[in-house]
């Protein structure tokens, strides 16, 4: 029945309308300057566009569907001077108010120009909102969408993940020109626009209207620039120092990291002013993309102690100051828009990004263990988003937007020597040919054993990483909106959105090629070619995880079943996944004088193209293949979910606006918690394993959030305003890992791990914003957030330790380890105008950005003495294997230290005829503060992991691995550079050090 309802709604909506509106609206009144009487029939025109209107009998006018940007609005009327109001800022989804008071005249052609004041706050917003426009982005001393929104109230970036108002990573929606840029596998943003191409960026933390979905925590909306009526452009180039960064030398007491950034823009008409284009291209090359606090070292004549090596060599380990090798990152991006102001207005947009960056061992976090190895891996990400929107205006009050979009993402983890030819990774002949005989393997398909230097595993040259990965995601989307202004007060919107995904993934351990060697490493049967290896042996020993590919990495659209010559089942590989997402919504925006009400209801329908076990406690087994039978699974039947939303704002006084918001929000779980090779999963469940396998959530439901907020905006003076918001969120259905116990009478024993919807969280807090309009050259923006975020677990794998001990799953709430109680930012911009400050200071400015955080929760632990200790990871073993630790206090009772960071930009613009040349210096972490962002849970320190400092833990290991030489090596690698923590916990101990950029920008 539910499917029929959804299809009926779809059939009804698609013919008439289908997309979320991200344009703004201009409203206002026109009156006689002296009599104060309204003027009817006044022509209102947005200059440089086809947008316009005429005032009614009350002098009122409105202009719909205006893209975000800065405009001049003209009014003209016979017998009156024309008036032009410049610098009118229109924001996405909001209403800009422009009022005219016309002066009568007997002369024709007279004109009055007025510069609009920058708004101190958005009266038309019915929820909390943070906005940065193109002018803000031009002078702020940071770059990138994530860095920009991190300065906004309610947003925290911890360990590279974005959290809004205490929500988990992956609950933020990202939209560019109204189209989602979320990677559904990770639920993270996959495509960030070039900063110079952004007209406006908004962060909606409290709630949002019914035309947006797929995000529980908040939404980040970005609008790209559109073409201008005259030809303009710019070229910008910056670098972070001079010389070879790998030498570890300082310039101005700061290391250089080999960063070079070039950006070019071009905008203008194409054949006619009715056809306009905008293009932006970016090249970003970073020799060291990590930019971390590091200290060099040199150890000579270290003796290899690996007993597997027949000849024990001596080696020299050398590492540069301030530079992380094997971290080159190159990215090329192109953004563009094409606007056709025809009877049917057409907007075409495109974003393309190609990025390739070096990694080591799949993560790139162990450079100190591979200083002897010239071989590394790479990740290559290629992303594309294309959109076409057609707008049909039926009347001044009604129009239809229809948009089609295509998204494509391709990710590859490969080898820098052999690219994606993974069959050569372990081929000794191919390696020898590539290195002209310099690298010799110990046999046909295996490299030489690692060195063990005082217990530290040091890779030899030519050692490969045993993984190849190929992933492809794409979606085709169609969306539309039918918008009509019903009378003066109601703006109605009916819309829908449909996305059809195709998701493929293939990964393999290339060492499985050893099965094709006549003299293999191990004592097992060898085969002449990869297709001679039985499929089950190939998949099991190659750790093949595939859907949408066969077991050799070739794309397929079908389920592939494998059998031996007798017909015995050897397993099967899944077809590509086709999740589908459909939503429909109905909205009414009521603007009654200064009272604004946003009413809406949204229906979401998520089909994950997923299967679940018919009986998780007793699944049917295919005994021939030693895996779950195909009949053990059944398709999941999704259900529609309805989400009401309401927001309102109204004036309390002429300077105070009260607002409140309530809404329900849903989103799909990350598909990397859902999708896995059925063969691998089924084999693991049947054959079991250790306490942690590869958990997958079959049958996961959407995540649900209920959000409340209340606040007020207060104009303090003519040039200052504040915004205070209180919020509360209730989050249900978060993903957690559990033990699935199996019926004792079942054909397979024990238990297995899987994901399910079981965690919950509550967050509450307050946000404060202060906006000071520019006075005496200085403008100021201050943001502060007070947050209390608590939940049963901080991420889906937090309970791994409890699973091992078969303990009860957490049911009480504790502080979430990524949140911070106090966060904030202060942005000061001091700027001279064109004819201000004399020749030296005119068109110069300084921008100072300060950010702080009170630190995030962690739990101090006690560690068991004894057991096996790895000499390299001895200080952090307990953080990986929770069996070796015990909480010494209530969960989340301790806090990491306060962090404080200052960024600076100084610039000066020179006029060269009618062109501009801007020279600037940009400094991140101005005071080179060593901010502690994580600590060792045993000690609460960032500099002491508690291993060497406690002989009870370390004495035996020190004695067995070279005494003082081991101590010196451990200090250099793990204490001064936090290598083991970074490598295994995949987090940093400290924030980034100071970086100085020098740049020139030429504009015309």
PDB file of N, CA and C in Angstrom, residues 176-221:
ATOM      1  N   UNK A 176      24.927  22.617  -3.666  1.00  0.00           N
ATOM      2  CA  UNK A 176      25.488  23.657  -4.527  1.00  0.00           C
ATOM      3  C   UNK A 176      24.473  23.935  -5.624  1.00  0.00           C
ATOM      4  N   UNK A 177      24.018  25.186  -5.689  1.00  0.00           N
ATOM      5  CA  UNK A 177      22.973  25.564  -6.642  1.00  0.00           C
ATOM      6  C   UNK A 177      21.759  24.640  -6.524  1.00  0.00           C
ATOM      7  N   UNK A 178      21.462  24.242  -5.301  1.00  0.00           N
ATOM      8  CA  UNK A 178      20.278  23.437  -5.043  1.00  0.00           C
ATOM      9  C   UNK A 178      20.431  21.957  -5.254  1.00  0.00           C
ATOM     10  N   UNK A 179      21.641  21.485  -5.582  1.00  0.00           N
ATOM     11  CA  UNK A 179      21.861  20.072  -5.869  1.00  0.00           C
ATOM     12  C   UNK A 179      22.783  19.483  -4.806  1.00  0.00           C
ATOM     13  N   UNK A 180      22.446  18.299  -4.326  1.00  0.00           N
ATOM     14  CA  UNK A 180      23.235  17.651  -3.286  1.00  0.00           C
ATOM     15  C   UNK A 180      24.603  17.241  -3.807  1.00  0.00           C
ATOM     16  N   UNK A 181      25.643  17.476  -2.991  1.00  0.00           N
ATOM     17  CA  UNK A 181      26.996  17.031  -3.326  1.00  0.00           C
ATOM     18  C   UNK A 181      27.491  15.998  -2.316  1.00  0.00           C
ATOM     19  N   UNK A 182      26.564  15.332  -1.637  1.00  0.00           N
ATOM     20  CA  UNK A 182      26.921  14.336  -0.631  1.00  0.00           C
ATOM     21  C   UNK A 182      27.301  13.014  -1.299  1.00  0.00           C
ATOM     22  N   UNK A 183      28.392  12.427  -0.839  1.00  0.00           N
ATOM     23  CA  UNK A 183      28.733  11.061  -1.210  1.00  0.00           C
ATOM     24  C   UNK A 183      27.896  10.128  -0.333  1.00  0.00           C
ATOM     25  N   UNK A 184      26.952   9.390  -0.892  1.00  0.00           N
ATOM     26  CA  UNK A 184      26.035   8.601  -0.055  1.00  0.00           C
ATOM     27  C   UNK A 184      26.718   7.454   0.676  1.00  0.00           C
ATOM     28  N   UNK A 185      27.887   7.052   0.220  1.00  0.00           N
ATOM     29  CA  UNK A 185      28.586   5.955   0.885  1.00  0.00           C
ATOM     30  C   UNK A 185      29.150   6.408   2.225  1.00  0.00           C
ATOM     31  N   UNK A 186      29.674   7.638   2.276  1.00  0.00           N
ATOM     32  CA  UNK A 186      30.249   8.156   3.520  1.00  0.00           C
ATOM     33  C   UNK A 186      29.377   9.204   4.191  1.00  0.00           C
ATOM     34  N   UNK A 187      28.378   9.721   3.480  1.00  0.00           N
ATOM     35  CA  UNK A 187      27.551  10.845   3.940  1.00  0.00           C
ATOM     36  C   UNK A 187      28.393  12.090   4.209  1.00  0.00           C
ATOM     37  N   UNK A 188      29.485  12.242   3.491  1.00  0.00           N
ATOM     38  CA  UNK A 188      30.327  13.433   3.586  1.00  0.00           C
ATOM     39  C   UNK A 188      30.288  14.192   2.266  1.00  0.00           C
ATOM     40  N   UNK A 189      30.703  15.448   2.337  1.00  0.00           N
ATOM     41  CA  UNK A 189      30.714  16.275   1.141  1.00  0.00           C
ATOM     42  C   UNK A 189      31.766  15.762   0.165  1.00  0.00           C
ATOM     43  N   UNK A 190      31.385  15.590  -1.096  1.00  0.00           N
ATOM     44  CA  UNK A 190      32.293  15.039  -2.097  1.00  0.00           C
ATOM     45  C   UNK A 190      32.843  16.086  -3.045  1.00  0.00           C
ATOM     46  N   UNK A 191      32.282  17.288  -3.049  1.00  0.00           N
ATOM     47  CA  UNK A 191      32.671  18.273  -4.054  1.00  0.00           C
ATOM     48  C   UNK A 191      32.504  19.671  -3.488  1.00  0.00           C
ATOM     49  N   UNK A 192      33.628  20.349  -3.255  1.00  0.00           N
ATOM     50  CA  UNK A 192      33.583  21.708  -2.717  1.00  0.00           C
ATOM     51  C   UNK A 192      33.879  22.701  -3.835  1.00  0.00           C
ATOM     52  N   UNK A 193      33.100  23.770  -3.948  1.00  0.00           N
ATOM     53  CA  UNK A 193      33.338  24.745  -5.014  1.00  0.00           C
ATOM     54  C   UNK A 193      34.606  25.552  -4.777  1.00  0.00           C
ATOM     55  N   UNK A 194      35.136  26.101  -5.843  1.00  0.00           N
ATOM     56  CA  UNK A 194      36.265  27.030  -5.749  1.00  0.00           C
ATOM     57  C   UNK A 194      35.792  28.272  -5.007  1.00  0.00           C
ATOM     58  N   UNK A 195      36.608  28.765  -4.089  1.00  0.00           N
ATOM     59  CA  UNK A 195      36.151  29.866  -3.235  1.00  0.00           C
ATOM     60  C   UNK A 195      35.824  31.113  -4.047  1.00  0.00           C
ATOM     61  N   UNK A 196      36.591  31.386  -5.093  1.00  0.00           N
ATOM     62  CA  UNK A 196      36.343  32.567  -5.913  1.00  0.00           C
ATOM     63  C   UNK A 196      35.088  32.429  -6.767  1.00  0.00           C
ATOM     64  N   UNK A 197      34.522  31.222  -6.834  1.00  0.00           N
ATOM     65  CA  UNK A 197      33.301  31.007  -7.610  1.00  0.00           C
ATOM     66  C   UNK A 197      32.048  31.116  -6.758  1.00  0.00           C
ATOM     67  N   UNK A 198      32.210  31.318  -5.459  1.00  0.00           N
ATOM     68  CA  UNK A 198      31.068  31.330  -4.546  1.00  0.00           C
ATOM     69  C   UNK A 198      30.476  32.731  -4.451  1.00  0.00           C
ATOM     70  N   UNK A 199      29.184  32.827  -4.674  1.00  0.00           N
ATOM     71  CA  UNK A 199      28.467  34.073  -4.444  1.00  0.00           C
ATOM     72  C   UNK A 199      28.029  34.171  -2.992  1.00  0.00           C
ATOM     73  N   UNK A 200      27.599  33.048  -2.441  1.00  0.00           N
ATOM     74  CA  UNK A 200      27.133  33.048  -1.054  1.00  0.00           C
ATOM     75  C   UNK A 200      27.171  31.634  -0.505  1.00  0.00           C
ATOM     76  N   UNK A 201      27.455  31.541   0.784  1.00  0.00           N
ATOM     77  CA  UNK A 201      27.402  30.267   1.486  1.00  0.00           C
ATOM     78  C   UNK A 201      26.632  30.468   2.781  1.00  0.00           C
ATOM     79  N   UNK A 202      25.716  29.555   3.059  1.00  0.00           N
ATOM     80  CA  UNK A 202      24.880  29.630   4.258  1.00  0.00           C
ATOM     81  C   UNK A 202      25.022  28.341   5.064  1.00  0.00           C
ATOM     82  N   UNK A 203      25.039  28.492   6.381  1.00  0.00           N
ATOM     83  CA  UNK A 203      24.977  27.348   7.285  1.00  0.00           C
ATOM     84  C   UNK A 203      23.696  27.449   8.091  1.00  0.00           C
ATOM     85  N   UNK A 204      22.825  26.473   7.918  1.00  0.00           N
ATOM     86  CA  UNK A 204      21.555  26.413   8.639  1.00  0.00           C
ATOM     87  C   UNK A 204      21.678  25.327   9.697  1.00  0.00           C
ATOM     88  N   UNK A 205      21.879  25.747  10.943  1.00  0.00           N
ATOM     89  CA  UNK A 205      22.134  24.790  12.015  1.00  0.00           C
ATOM     90  C   UNK A 205      20.875  24.408  12.773  1.00  0.00           C
ATOM     91  N   UNK A 206      19.889  25.289  12.784  1.00  0.00           N
ATOM     92  CA  UNK A 206      18.737  25.051  13.642  1.00  0.00           C
ATOM     93  C   UNK A 206      17.616  24.300  12.979  1.00  0.00           C
ATOM     94  N   UNK A 207      17.439  24.495  11.721  1.00  0.00           N
ATOM     95  CA  UNK A 207      16.345  23.876  10.998  1.00  0.00           C
ATOM     96  C   UNK A 207      16.252  24.515   9.636  1.00  0.00           C
ATOM     97  N   UNK A 208      15.475  23.915   8.781  1.00  0.00           N
ATOM     98  CA  UNK A 208      15.367  24.424   7.426  1.00  0.00           C
ATOM     99  C   UNK A 208      14.027  23.996   6.870  1.00  0.00           C
ATOM    100  N   UNK A 209      13.672  24.624   5.777  1.00  0.00           N
ATOM    101  CA  UNK A 209      12.339  24.447   5.227  1.00  0.00           C
ATOM    102  C   UNK A 209      12.182  23.070   4.579  1.00  0.00           C
ATOM    103  N   UNK A 210      10.948  22.739   4.236  1.00  0.00           N
ATOM    104  CA  UNK A 210      10.617  21.384   3.798  1.00  0.00           C
ATOM    105  C   UNK A 210      11.177  21.040   2.425  1.00  0.00           C
ATOM    106  N   UNK A 211      11.700  22.023   1.683  1.00  0.00           N
ATOM    107  CA  UNK A 211      12.258  21.712   0.373  1.00  0.00           C
ATOM    108  C   UNK A 211      13.676  21.175   0.454  1.00  0.00           C
ATOM    109  N   UNK A 212      14.225  21.044   1.651  1.00  0.00           N
ATOM    110  CA  UNK A 212      15.555  20.471   1.828  1.00  0.00           C
ATOM    111  C   UNK A 212      15.461  19.264   2.739  1.00  0.00           C
ATOM    112  N   UNK A 213      16.282  18.253   2.438  1.00  0.00           N
ATOM    113  CA  UNK A 213      16.256  17.043   3.244  1.00  0.00           C
ATOM    114  C   UNK A 213      17.563  16.295   3.134  1.00  0.00           C
ATOM    115  N   UNK A 214      17.555  15.073   3.672  1.00  0.00           N
ATOM    116  CA  UNK A 214      18.747  14.245   3.624  1.00  0.00           C
ATOM    117  C   UNK A 214      19.817  14.648   4.601  1.00  0.00           C
ATOM    118  N   UNK A 215      19.461  15.422   5.629  1.00  0.00           N
ATOM    119  CA  UNK A 215      20.440  15.873   6.616  1.00  0.00           C
ATOM    120  C   UNK A 215      19.736  16.083   7.942  1.00  0.00           C
ATOM    121  N   UNK A 216      20.297  15.543   9.002  1.00  0.00           N
ATOM    122  CA  UNK A 216      19.688  15.670  10.319  1.00  0.00           C
ATOM    123  C   UNK A 216      20.264  16.810  11.135  1.00  0.00           C
ATOM    124  N   UNK A 217      21.546  17.117  10.955  1.00  0.00           N
ATOM    125  CA  UNK A 217      22.201  18.100  11.819  1.00  0.00           C
ATOM    126  C   UNK A 217      22.050  19.518  11.298  1.00  0.00           C
ATOM    127  N   UNK A 218      22.191  19.701  10.010  1.00  0.00           N
ATOM    128  CA  UNK A 218      22.143  21.032   9.427  1.00  0.00           C
ATOM    129  C   UNK A 218      22.431  20.963   7.946  1.00  0.00           C
ATOM    130  N   UNK A 219      22.338  22.107   7.305  1.00  0.00           N
ATOM    131  CA  UNK A 219      22.526  22.191   5.855  1.00  0.00           C
ATOM    132  C   UNK A 219      23.498  23.315   5.539  1.00  0.00           C
ATOM    133  N   UNK A 220      24.407  23.042   4.607  1.00  0.00           N
ATOM    134  CA  UNK A 220      25.312  24.061   4.081  1.00  0.00           C
ATOM    135  C   UNK A 220      24.938  24.288   2.620  1.00  0.00           C
ATOM    136  N   UNK A 221      24.453  25.487   2.324  1.00  0.00           N
ATOM    137  CA  UNK A 221      24.013  25.827   0.968  1.00  0.00           C
ATOM    138  C   UNK A 221      25.017  26.782   0.330  1.00  0.00           C
TER     139      UNK A 221
END
